[in-house]
Amino acid sequence: MKRVYRIIASAVLIGTLLCGGGVLSAADVYDYDGVHSSVSFKARHLDISWIHGRFNEVSGKFSLDREEPSKSTFSLTIQADSVDTANEARDKHLRQPDYFDTKQYPTIEFQSTSTKAIDGGYEVTGDFTMHGTTKQITLVLMGGKEHVFKDVKRVAFSTELSLKRSDFGFDPKAIGPIGDKALILIDCEGVRK
Amino acid sequence: MPEPLLYAQAMGVAAITSSVFVFVMIAVRRSVITSWLNAVCVVGLGLGLVTGYAWLGYHRSFPPTSGLDRLLMIVVPVTLFVELIATSTPISNAVSWLLRIVVAIAIPRILLHKSVYLNVTDDWTAWQANAMIAVSGILLVIVWGALSCVTQRSGGISIAFALCLAIQCAGTTVMLAGYIKGGAAAIPLAATVFGVSAASRVSTRYLRKDCEDRLPNSFLAPAIIALGVVGLFGLLFVGRFFGEISTMSALTILFAPVLCCVSEAPQIRNQKPWVVALLRVVLVAIPLTIVLVAAKREFDREMLPLLGDGIVSPQSQGCRSLRVRNWEESSQRELMSSVCVLDDATDTSRQRTRQVSRKAQEPR
């Protein structure tokens, strides 16, 4: 009889863990809201001015664990083909192999590997893949404020990072009038699933 | 940005290295036979390409990840290796052509490796991708076969020269469409093909008169045609699928050298060799010129404004329009002058404002 009780108790425990795992987890999973988010960039032109552009097709997901921030994860996928600098000819040029080579490397991706809470946000370290080259970078995500709008929970972060195109396998000869350094600005609003 | 001086140097280095090697090898050899000459040409072509691209400072990734890298690091060496086997070993003509066909069919797939064209989507099916690869391979086999055929029948350096013209045209078109590195890749290729073909032809005809008996009339090594055709195809394929050149331009440039076959017409074939050669080059040059003119017009319309040769019309007070030409060359000077114009205009506007306000303040 004892054995039967033990089996029933184990089954109940396993069932609770399996079915209620999601409930027990403190992480909220958010989808990247393309309508209220943007990934833009700017690069130096002739070292006297800045050219601004943005990527129109971005998707992503992040799970936010307020109690244990190290369990939070962030991922972002940018369609390189959606580059938009408000000049169609320049966009075509940027899609070519001298720059993004979008037919060969269609996406720019970020996948977090570790997260820690800092004052006013999170410090997220992860793998950033652009132009077929993956480098580890650290993003300082500021924000994290939540807002419930029409029964949908939203949270937002913003960050800026500076990258050198030459670090990501861009042809050094294509770095001339357009500077090596590019600033990427990410303003991301997530909607909870 | 394109660097004409560097391109000219790379062209010279590739042509000189390859031609000197072929010259020396032919000069020191006791007897020159076709298989040996072809092997020398293969090595000369490889040497010319290596030095030319090195001079150009080509930045290549290993393992090759881009279409152009795969062309230069896989396709070209494999083609040269196949030519070495096909013409320097005792295998039948059918087997050597089977090898070439296998290479030709494999090239489009190699160049498109890991690209979006091999990803199946709602708009792009696996069937379409395979059909495109097969058609491209067949086109390459047709051009390769036609030029090899005309080379075997009547030979002549004019075929190699026509190929060089097509390669340079392909490079320029790719460059004008915005893919500078892809276009620049044509320069050492064309120079090497020209250097090796000129050196082998001149040395076997004038340096070693004994070769005349052993080599077929106007012999042109098959390796030269192979590298020329494969290189031309590769550049156009990369330019079409990774760059922005149109399908029509790519096909016109690819098939332009096939016009050399017109010289096989009975009325033309019996003409003097220089007439036949001139006719071949002129025939090939006509479609290439048309493509180049179209590419230049497209460049002027789309790319030139990006280089600063456009109109900048700031809608600022006191400055109706300001045309800034050749921004790249004289940006600083013109920028300073435009700033002065703006400053002058602003000063004038301020003075007028002051005058108006003074008048308004004056007691009537």
Short mmCIF file of C-alpha atoms in Angstrom, two decimals, chain A residues 45-46 48 87 89-93 95-99 101-106 131-132 169-174 176-177, chain B residues 1 3 6 56-57 59 65-67 70 113-117 177-181 241-244 302-303 306 327-328 332:
data_model
loop_
_atom_site.label_atom_id
_atom_site.label_comp_id
_atom_site.label_asym_id
_atom_site.label_seq_id
_atom_site.Cartn_x
_atom_site.Cartn_y
_atom_site.Cartn_z
CA HIS A 45 30.01 60.66 -44.16
CA LEU A 46 33.37 62.15 -45.18
CA ILE A 48 31.99 65.73 -41.47
CA ASN A 87 17.31 56.99 -50.70
CA ALA A 89 19.70 54.02 -54.82
CA ARG A 90 21.78 54.13 -51.66
CA ASP A 91 19.72 51.33 -50.12
CA LYS A 92 20.37 49.19 -53.20
CA HIS A 93 24.06 49.95 -52.86
CA ARG A 95 22.49 45.67 -49.96
CA GLN A 96 25.37 44.76 -52.25
CA PRO A 97 28.39 42.69 -51.21
CA ASP A 98 30.60 45.74 -50.60
CA TYR A 99 28.35 46.51 -47.63
CA ASP A 101 25.69 41.56 -48.77
CA THR A 102 22.09 40.78 -47.94
CA LYS A 103 21.77 37.90 -50.39
CA GLN A 104 24.57 36.09 -48.61
CA TYR A 105 23.91 37.29 -45.08
CA PRO A 106 20.19 38.04 -44.92
CA HIS A 131 27.88 40.05 -42.28
CA GLY A 132 28.56 36.43 -41.32
CA GLY A 169 34.31 41.38 -42.18
CA PHE A 170 33.23 44.38 -44.22
CA ASP A 171 35.66 45.04 -47.04
CA PRO A 172 38.24 47.56 -45.76
CA LYS A 173 38.29 49.16 -49.21
CA ALA A 174 34.61 50.01 -48.87
CA GLY A 176 36.32 55.41 -47.17
CA PRO A 177 33.78 58.18 -47.51
CA MET B 1 35.96 53.83 -53.82
CA GLU B 3 41.25 53.15 -57.27
CA LEU B 6 45.92 50.47 -58.12
CA LEU B 56 45.07 44.49 -55.48
CA GLY B 57 45.13 43.75 -51.74
CA HIS B 59 40.73 40.71 -48.61
CA THR B 65 31.90 32.87 -47.33
CA SER B 66 30.95 35.22 -50.16
CA GLY B 67 30.19 34.36 -53.76
CA ARG B 70 34.16 31.07 -53.63
CA HIS B 113 26.18 28.26 -51.42
CA LYS B 114 24.46 29.39 -48.20
CA SER B 115 22.79 32.32 -49.95
CA VAL B 116 19.13 33.26 -49.82
CA TYR B 117 18.64 31.70 -53.25
CA ALA B 177 26.09 48.83 -60.66
CA GLY B 178 27.67 49.48 -57.27
CA TYR B 179 29.66 46.33 -56.49
CA ILE B 180 33.16 47.75 -56.58
CA LYS B 181 35.06 44.74 -55.24
CA PHE B 241 22.79 37.36 -58.01
CA PHE B 242 24.72 39.27 -55.36
CA GLY B 243 25.12 42.61 -57.10
CA GLU B 244 22.66 44.62 -59.13
CA GLU B 302 21.32 56.16 -59.75
CA MET B 303 24.82 56.06 -58.33
CA LEU B 306 25.48 59.22 -54.11
CA TRP B 327 31.70 66.62 -53.57
CA GLU B 328 34.33 63.95 -53.19
CA GLN B 332 35.90 71.04 -48.02
#
